[in-house]
GROMACS .gro file of C-alpha atoms in nm:
model
  350
    1MET     CA    1  -0.003   0.001   0.003
    2THR     CA    2   0.144   0.335  -0.108
    3TYR     CA    3   0.043   0.692  -0.144
    4SER     CA    4  -0.042   0.778  -0.505
    5PRO     CA    5   0.238   0.954  -0.690
    6PHE     CA    6  -0.019   1.209  -0.820
    7GLY     CA    7  -0.208   1.276  -0.498
    8LYS     CA    8  -0.241   1.229  -0.122
    9ASP     CA    9  -0.463   0.919  -0.137
   10LEU     CA   10  -0.371   0.560  -0.063
   11ALA     CA   11  -0.347   0.313  -0.346
   12TRP     CA   12  -0.424  -0.028  -0.186
   13MET     CA   13  -0.428  -0.373  -0.321
   14PRO     CA   14  -0.626  -0.678  -0.196
   15ALA     CA   15  -0.339  -0.796   0.024
   16ASP     CA   16  -0.360  -0.469   0.212
   17LEU     CA   17  -0.704  -0.572   0.333
   18GLU     CA   18  -0.598  -0.898   0.496
   19ASP     CA   19  -0.583  -0.722   0.834
   20GLN     CA   20  -0.959  -0.685   0.868
   21SER     CA   21  -0.930  -0.481   1.186
   22ARG     CA   22  -0.830  -0.188   0.970
   23TRP     CA   23  -1.158  -0.180   0.784
   24ILE     CA   24  -1.415  -0.395   0.971
   25TYR     CA   25  -1.530  -0.283   1.313
   26GLN     CA   26  -1.727  -0.522   1.532
   27LEU     CA   27  -1.999  -0.343   1.729
   28THR     CA   28  -1.962  -0.383   2.102
   29GLN     CA   29  -2.248  -0.442   2.340
   30ALA     CA   30  -2.204  -0.080   2.451
   31ASP     CA   31  -2.243   0.038   2.094
   32ILE     CA   32  -2.558  -0.174   2.045
   33SER     CA   33  -2.705  -0.049   2.373
   34ASP     CA   34  -2.638   0.306   2.271
   35ILE     CA   35  -2.822   0.256   1.942
   36GLU     CA   36  -3.112   0.094   2.124
   37THR     CA   37  -3.129   0.375   2.370
   38ALA     CA   38  -3.144   0.627   2.081
   39LEU     CA   39  -3.418   0.430   1.922
   40ALA     CA   40  -3.618   0.427   2.247
   41ALA     CA   41  -3.572   0.803   2.292
   42SER     CA   42  -3.688   0.873   1.935
   43LYS     CA   43  -4.003   0.663   1.987
   44ALA     CA   44  -4.073   0.824   2.322
   45ALA     CA   45  -4.052   1.165   2.151
   46GLY     CA   46  -4.297   1.049   1.886
   47ALA     CA   47  -4.038   1.106   1.607
   48THR     CA   48  -4.103   0.979   1.258
   49MET     CA   49  -3.875   0.945   0.957
   50GLU     CA   50  -3.985   1.293   0.849
   51THR     CA   51  -3.929   1.459   1.188
   52LEU     CA   52  -3.630   1.267   1.326
   53THR     CA   53  -3.325   1.475   1.416
   54LYS     CA   54  -2.986   1.417   1.577
   55GLU     CA   55  -3.135   1.547   1.897
   56THR     CA   56  -3.427   1.304   1.888
   57PHE     CA   57  -3.192   1.021   1.799
   58PRO     CA   58  -2.926   1.097   2.065
   59LEU     CA   59  -2.608   0.890   2.044
   60ASP     CA   60  -2.333   0.887   2.307
   61ILE     CA   61  -2.033   0.654   2.260
   62PHE     CA   62  -2.144   0.543   1.915
   63LYS     CA   63  -2.077   0.895   1.779
   64ASP     CA   64  -1.707   0.819   1.826
   65VAL     CA   65  -1.741   0.511   1.608
   66LEU     CA   66  -1.907   0.723   1.340
   67ALA     CA   67  -1.634   0.984   1.357
   68LEU     CA   68  -1.375   0.701   1.316
   69THR     CA   69  -1.570   0.577   1.019
   70LEU     CA   70  -1.569   0.918   0.846
   71ASP     CA   71  -1.201   0.963   0.906
   72ARG     CA   72  -1.115   0.617   0.767
   73LEU     CA   73  -1.329   0.690   0.460
   74GLU     CA   74  -1.159   1.017   0.379
   75ASN     CA   75  -0.806   0.965   0.500
   76ASP     CA   76  -0.736   0.592   0.486
   77LEU     CA   77  -0.866   0.309   0.267
   78GLY     CA   78  -1.196   0.477   0.172
   79LEU     CA   79  -1.380   0.164   0.288
   80PHE     CA   80  -1.522   0.082   0.632
   81VAL     CA   81  -1.769  -0.179   0.763
   82LEU     CA   82  -1.951  -0.176   1.099
   83ARG     CA   83  -2.062  -0.530   1.169
   84GLY     CA   84  -2.296  -0.690   1.422
   85LEU     CA   85  -2.624  -0.508   1.473
   86PRO     CA   86  -2.866  -0.778   1.592
   87VAL     CA   87  -3.133  -0.713   1.325
   88GLU     CA   88  -3.357  -0.986   1.463
   89ARG     CA   89  -3.436  -0.754   1.759
   90PHE     CA   90  -3.594  -0.490   1.547
   91THR     CA   91  -3.892  -0.450   1.315
   92LYS     CA   92  -3.834  -0.328   0.960
   93ASP     CA   93  -3.969   0.018   1.056
   94GLU     CA   94  -3.737   0.031   1.355
   95MET     CA   95  -3.438  -0.060   1.133
   96ARG     CA   96  -3.529   0.222   0.898
   97LEU     CA   97  -3.546   0.462   1.183
   98ILE     CA   98  -3.212   0.346   1.326
   99TYR     CA   99  -3.036   0.375   0.994
  100TRP     CA  100  -3.178   0.713   0.918
  101GLY     CA  101  -3.079   0.834   1.266
  102ILE     CA  102  -2.726   0.710   1.219
  103GLY     CA  103  -2.711   0.885   0.882
  104LEU     CA  104  -2.816   1.208   1.036
  105HIS     CA  105  -2.508   1.199   1.261
  106MET     CA  106  -2.281   1.153   0.954
  107GLY     CA  107  -2.398   1.417   0.710
  108PRO     CA  108  -2.691   1.537   0.498
  109ALA     CA  109  -2.852   1.265   0.284
  110ARG     CA  110  -2.882   1.324  -0.089
  111SER     CA  111  -3.162   1.229  -0.327
  112GLN     CA  112  -3.089   0.904  -0.518
  113SER     CA  113  -3.326   0.969  -0.809
  114PHE     CA  114  -3.571   1.220  -0.945
  115LYS     CA  115  -3.829   1.057  -0.719
  116GLY     CA  116  -3.662   1.217  -0.417
  117ASP     CA  117  -3.572   0.894  -0.238
  118VAL     CA  118  -3.318   0.989   0.033
  119LEU     CA  119  -3.345   0.643   0.190
  120GLY     CA  120  -3.313   0.396  -0.093
  121ASP     CA  121  -3.434   0.036  -0.100
  122VAL     CA  122  -3.175  -0.197  -0.267
  123ARG     CA  123  -3.372  -0.497  -0.383
  124ASP     CA  124  -3.494  -0.665  -0.696
  125ALA     CA  125  -3.780  -0.466  -0.844
  126GLY     CA  126  -3.742  -0.608  -1.190
  127GLN     CA  127  -3.539  -0.318  -1.336
  128SER     CA  128  -3.223  -0.326  -1.547
  129ALA     CA  129  -2.933  -0.085  -1.559
  130SER     CA  130  -2.903  -0.126  -1.937
  131THR     CA  131  -3.218   0.079  -2.006
  132GLN     CA  132  -3.232   0.464  -2.030
  133THR     CA  133  -3.400   0.503  -1.688
  134GLY     CA  134  -3.335   0.164  -1.523
  135ARG     CA  135  -3.123   0.157  -1.209
  136GLY     CA  136  -2.910  -0.142  -1.116
  137TYR     CA  137  -2.978  -0.124  -0.746
  138MET     CA  138  -3.336  -0.219  -0.821
  139SER     CA  139  -3.242  -0.538  -1.011
  140ARG     CA  140  -3.084  -0.878  -0.931
  141GLU     CA  141  -2.830  -0.833  -1.202
  142GLY     CA  142  -2.460  -0.847  -1.145
  143LEU     CA  143  -2.327  -0.489  -1.141
  144GLY     CA  144  -1.985  -0.400  -1.280
  145PHE     CA  145  -1.746  -0.180  -1.091
  146HIS     CA  146  -1.878   0.172  -1.057
  147THR     CA  147  -1.926   0.457  -0.817
  148ASP     CA  148  -2.246   0.603  -0.680
  149SER     CA  149  -2.324   0.971  -0.726
  150ALA     CA  150  -2.236   1.120  -0.390
  151ASP     CA  151  -1.932   1.155  -0.164
  152ILE     CA  152  -2.026   0.852   0.050
  153VAL     CA  153  -2.248   0.548  -0.025
  154ALA     CA  154  -2.370   0.359   0.280
  155LEU     CA  155  -2.550   0.025   0.278
  156PHE     CA  156  -2.736  -0.139   0.572
  157VAL     CA  157  -2.803  -0.504   0.530
  158MET     CA  158  -3.143  -0.619   0.664
  159ARG     CA  159  -3.168  -0.942   0.471
  160THR     CA  160  -2.936  -1.132   0.234
  161ALA     CA  161  -3.022  -1.334  -0.079
  162LYS     CA  162  -3.059  -1.712  -0.108
  163SER     CA  163  -2.730  -1.713  -0.298
  164GLY     CA  164  -2.502  -1.464  -0.466
  165GLY     CA  165  -2.498  -1.087  -0.413
  166ARG     CA  166  -2.133  -1.080  -0.318
  167SER     CA  167  -1.993  -0.732  -0.269
  168LEU     CA  168  -1.668  -0.644  -0.453
  169PHE     CA  169  -1.452  -0.337  -0.433
  170CYS     CA  170  -1.121  -0.199  -0.557
  171SER     CA  171  -0.904   0.110  -0.505
  172SER     CA  172  -0.972   0.342  -0.795
  173VAL     CA  173  -0.648   0.518  -0.694
  174ALA     CA  174  -0.449   0.198  -0.744
  175VAL     CA  175  -0.617   0.144  -1.086
  176ALA     CA  176  -0.548   0.502  -1.188
  177ASP     CA  177  -0.183   0.473  -1.074
  178GLU     CA  178  -0.145   0.159  -1.301
  179ILE     CA  179  -0.295   0.347  -1.598
  180ALA     CA  180  -0.069   0.647  -1.537
  181ARG     CA  181   0.234   0.414  -1.523
  182THR     CA  182   0.156   0.194  -1.820
  183ARG     CA  183  -0.062   0.419  -2.048
  184PRO     CA  184  -0.005   0.782  -1.955
  185ASP     CA  185  -0.180   0.878  -2.281
  186LEU     CA  186  -0.502   0.714  -2.166
  187PHE     CA  187  -0.460   0.855  -1.819
  188ASP     CA  188  -0.479   1.194  -1.983
  189VAL     CA  189  -0.789   1.092  -2.184
  190LEU     CA  190  -0.968   0.986  -1.864
  191GLN     CA  191  -0.919   1.339  -1.722
  192GLN     CA  192  -1.103   1.482  -2.020
  193PRO     CA  193  -1.485   1.527  -2.032
  194PHE     CA  194  -1.701   1.231  -2.118
  195TYR     CA  195  -2.075   1.268  -2.199
  196HIS     CA  196  -2.292   1.108  -1.924
  197SER     CA  197  -2.673   1.042  -1.929
  198TRP     CA  198  -2.875   1.179  -1.645
  199LYS     CA  199  -3.069   0.848  -1.656
  200GLY     CA  200  -3.395   1.042  -1.664
  201SER     CA  201  -3.308   1.257  -1.359
  202GLU     CA  202  -3.232   1.585  -1.543
  203ARG     CA  203  -3.422   1.887  -1.431
  204PRO     CA  204  -3.724   1.981  -1.642
  205GLY     CA  205  -3.613   2.163  -1.960
  206GLU     CA  206  -3.253   2.057  -1.931
  207LYS     CA  207  -3.056   1.829  -2.169
  208PRO     CA  208  -3.065   1.462  -2.073
  209TYR     CA  209  -2.687   1.447  -2.063
  210PHE     CA  210  -2.390   1.636  -1.919
  211GLN     CA  211  -2.008   1.624  -1.936
  212GLN     CA  212  -1.764   1.511  -1.665
  213PRO     CA  213  -1.420   1.353  -1.650
  214ILE     CA  214  -1.373   1.006  -1.516
  215PHE     CA  215  -1.053   1.100  -1.330
  216SER     CA  216  -0.972   1.433  -1.167
  217ILE     CA  217  -0.728   1.572  -0.914
  218GLU     CA  218  -0.778   1.880  -0.700
  219ASP     CA  219  -0.534   2.004  -0.435
  220GLY     CA  220  -0.363   1.665  -0.430
  221ARG     CA  221  -0.686   1.472  -0.380
  222PHE     CA  222  -0.798   1.222  -0.636
  223SER     CA  223  -1.153   1.158  -0.745
  224SER     CA  224  -1.313   0.928  -0.996
  225ARG     CA  225  -1.675   0.913  -1.098
  226TRP     CA  226  -1.714   0.592  -1.299
  227LEU     CA  227  -2.053   0.487  -1.437
  228ALA     CA  228  -1.995   0.313  -1.770
  229PRO     CA  229  -2.367   0.243  -1.838
  230HIS     CA  230  -2.434   0.617  -1.800
  231ILE     CA  231  -2.163   0.695  -2.060
  232TRP     CA  232  -2.292   0.429  -2.300
  233SER     CA  233  -2.651   0.546  -2.263
  234ALA     CA  234  -2.553   0.903  -2.345
  235GLN     CA  235  -2.445   0.782  -2.684
  236GLU     CA  236  -2.810   0.738  -2.782
  237PHE     CA  237  -2.887   1.108  -2.751
  238GLU     CA  238  -2.895   1.353  -3.042
  239GLY     CA  239  -2.615   1.602  -3.010
  240VAL     CA  240  -2.376   1.366  -2.829
  241PRO     CA  241  -2.070   1.286  -3.042
  242PRO     CA  242  -1.954   0.928  -3.073
  243LEU     CA  243  -1.687   0.813  -2.830
  244THR     CA  244  -1.343   0.850  -2.978
  245GLU     CA  245  -1.115   0.550  -3.026
  246ALA     CA  246  -0.904   0.678  -2.735
  247GLN     CA  247  -1.204   0.715  -2.509
  248THR     CA  248  -1.326   0.366  -2.586
  249GLU     CA  249  -0.979   0.219  -2.534
  250ALA     CA  250  -0.941   0.406  -2.200
  251MET     CA  251  -1.284   0.278  -2.084
  252ASN     CA  252  -1.199  -0.082  -2.183
  253LEU     CA  253  -0.866  -0.062  -2.002
  254LEU     CA  254  -1.036   0.070  -1.692
  255ILE     CA  255  -1.294  -0.215  -1.704
  256SER     CA  256  -1.025  -0.474  -1.752
  257LEU     CA  257  -0.813  -0.354  -1.461
  258ASN     CA  258  -1.112  -0.331  -1.227
  259ASP     CA  259  -1.198  -0.694  -1.316
  260ASP     CA  260  -0.838  -0.811  -1.271
  261PRO     CA  261  -0.801  -1.007  -0.943
  262ARG     CA  262  -0.478  -0.821  -0.878
  263PHE     CA  263  -0.686  -0.519  -0.799
  264HIS     CA  264  -1.013  -0.620  -0.648
  265THR     CA  265  -1.139  -0.812  -0.350
  266SER     CA  266  -1.477  -0.908  -0.208
  267MET     CA  267  -1.688  -0.988   0.094
  268MET     CA  268  -2.021  -1.149   0.162
  269PHE     CA  269  -2.268  -0.930   0.347
  270GLU     CA  270  -2.410  -1.041   0.676
  271PRO     CA  271  -2.738  -0.911   0.821
  272GLY     CA  272  -2.664  -0.619   1.047
  273ASP     CA  273  -2.370  -0.496   0.841
  274PHE     CA  274  -2.320  -0.128   0.761
  275GLN     CA  275  -2.090  -0.079   0.460
  276PHE     CA  276  -1.945   0.269   0.386
  277ILE     CA  277  -1.753   0.355   0.071
  278ASN     CA  278  -1.588   0.681  -0.035
  279ASN     CA  279  -1.695   0.699  -0.398
  280HIS     CA  280  -1.410   0.918  -0.496
  281VAL     CA  281  -1.144   0.657  -0.420
  282VAL     CA  282  -1.318   0.319  -0.424
  283TYR     CA  283  -1.516   0.136  -0.698
  284HIS     CA  284  -1.769  -0.121  -0.596
  285ALA     CA  285  -1.954  -0.402  -0.777
  286ARG     CA  286  -2.195  -0.688  -0.704
  287THR     CA  287  -2.243  -1.038  -0.833
  288GLU     CA  288  -2.588  -1.150  -0.951
  289PHE     CA  289  -2.801  -1.301  -0.688
  290GLU     CA  290  -3.082  -1.560  -0.652
  291ASP     CA  291  -3.353  -1.453  -0.415
  292TRP     CA  292  -3.584  -1.638  -0.188
  293GLU     CA  293  -3.946  -1.707  -0.300
  294ASP     CA  294  -4.078  -1.589   0.037
  295GLU     CA  295  -4.130  -1.214   0.036
  296ASP     CA  296  -4.028  -1.182   0.397
  297ARG     CA  297  -3.693  -1.344   0.322
  298LYS     CA  298  -3.592  -1.156   0.004
  299ARG     CA  299  -3.264  -0.969  -0.015
  300HIS     CA  300  -3.316  -0.615   0.118
  301LEU     CA  301  -3.062  -0.344   0.181
  302LEU     CA  302  -3.113   0.024   0.265
  303ARG     CA  303  -2.893   0.283   0.101
  304LEU     CA  304  -2.788   0.636   0.192
  305TRP     CA  305  -2.586   0.881  -0.010
  306LEU     CA  306  -2.421   1.117   0.228
  307ALA     CA  307  -2.240   1.455   0.208
  308PRO     CA  308  -2.010   1.462   0.514
  309ALA     CA  309  -1.840   1.762   0.649
  310ASN     CA  310  -1.492   1.625   0.594
  311SER     CA  311  -1.522   1.561   0.221
  312ARG     CA  312  -1.245   1.657  -0.028
  313PRO     CA  313  -1.234   1.939  -0.283
  314LEU     CA  314  -1.338   1.847  -0.628
  315SER     CA  315  -1.221   1.990  -0.961
  316GLU     CA  316  -1.425   2.236  -1.165
  317GLY     CA  317  -1.479   1.956  -1.416
  318MET     CA  318  -1.705   1.780  -1.156
  319LYS     CA  319  -1.921   2.085  -1.098
  320GLU     CA  320  -2.195   2.022  -1.352
  321PHE     CA  321  -2.305   1.718  -1.163
  322TYR     CA  322  -2.200   1.786  -0.805
  323GLY     CA  323  -2.308   2.146  -0.813
  324ASP     CA  324  -2.062   2.256  -0.543
  325VAL     CA  325  -1.695   2.139  -0.550
  326ARG     CA  326  -1.579   2.298  -0.225
  327PRO     CA  327  -1.468   2.059   0.048
  328GLY     CA  328  -1.737   1.984   0.302
  329ALA     CA  329  -2.018   2.111   0.071
  330VAL     CA  330  -2.362   1.959   0.069
  331ARG     CA  331  -2.353   1.813  -0.282
  332GLY     CA  332  -2.421   1.516  -0.495
  333GLY     CA  333  -2.729   1.308  -0.566
  334PHE     CA  334  -2.978   1.347  -0.843
  335PRO     CA  335  -3.219   1.649  -0.860
  336ALA     CA  336  -3.551   1.553  -0.698
  337ARG     CA  337  -3.881   1.650  -0.861
  338VAL     CA  338  -4.078   1.632  -0.536
  339GLU     CA  339  -4.090   1.883  -0.257
  340LYS     CA  340  -4.054   1.647   0.032
  341PRO     CA  341  -3.799   1.367   0.085
  342VAL     CA  342  -3.910   1.015   0.022
  343PHE     CA  343  -3.807   0.742   0.267
  344VAL     CA  344  -3.919   0.427   0.075
  345SER     CA  345  -3.817   0.376  -0.284
  346GLN     CA  346  -4.106   0.338  -0.515
  347ASP     CA  347  -4.160  -0.020  -0.637
  348ALA     CA  348  -3.980  -0.141  -0.324
  349GLU     CA  349  -4.243  -0.130  -0.053
  350ARG     CA  350  -4.292  -0.504  -0.015
   0.00000   0.00000   0.00000
């Protein structure tokens, strides 16, 4: 594991994750009791998802765990897992309240689609990422390496699949370093603007696409926003020029390195896991899964996109999507077309 030659971020390889204590934290009984106390306080106050605040979900010692998580995400591997919440003790509504309360202590949640869902349901709703408006998180398909569209993506595992659904991740910094070393010409290409589809989430009256580089560096901090299906989908729009040979070659090289076992590793989720990823420095993927027939057993994760106060500066080239590139800004997510936040993804309330 080394610091990147072009920035201040760590480039890690799978062997660097063998010491799981660096990136997996086992919840203590004191942590669990603190969460249960916060849940009881929120219920006593009559708080709902719409009205919950940090004050009505009061955490004590667990706030230190969340502070550690945010620090590790920004200044270390960019990946951190909290493990061991006993989900069997809670109802589904209580788990939603717990997760939303934890998120409030970490940073503002961002909308995950034009529908305004700030708390996303990750489960099979029959969609496909290959369509113009389809989203991979609402399918059972395997998902290639990508980033989500916020500083931090957080997943809370309520139920796992019958089989499959393995979580994979790799250091985008390490992959970028390899490209800079072996193909500096393509490294330069990846820092130039690519056309991206809004996937149906553009604001009314705006074009359905925008431009953004895949790699960027600002004040010594690296960032990659990598969503190949969004780039391919943009090719279908009138006014978007075809990808150049160099762009296509650069994308194919990026895909091949992400898929190379030298660069990625994986883990199987357990119920009660919280997985946090810094999208700027880590790509994640998922294998296809087979679900249970019983609705009450089907794979079900909750997702948050967060804008923490300790986020990095971004380059001006990222501004069209993120809106604000200053460190610590409330940014990211897709523009919502509703006035109030939505706490259950449409097509997912099952």
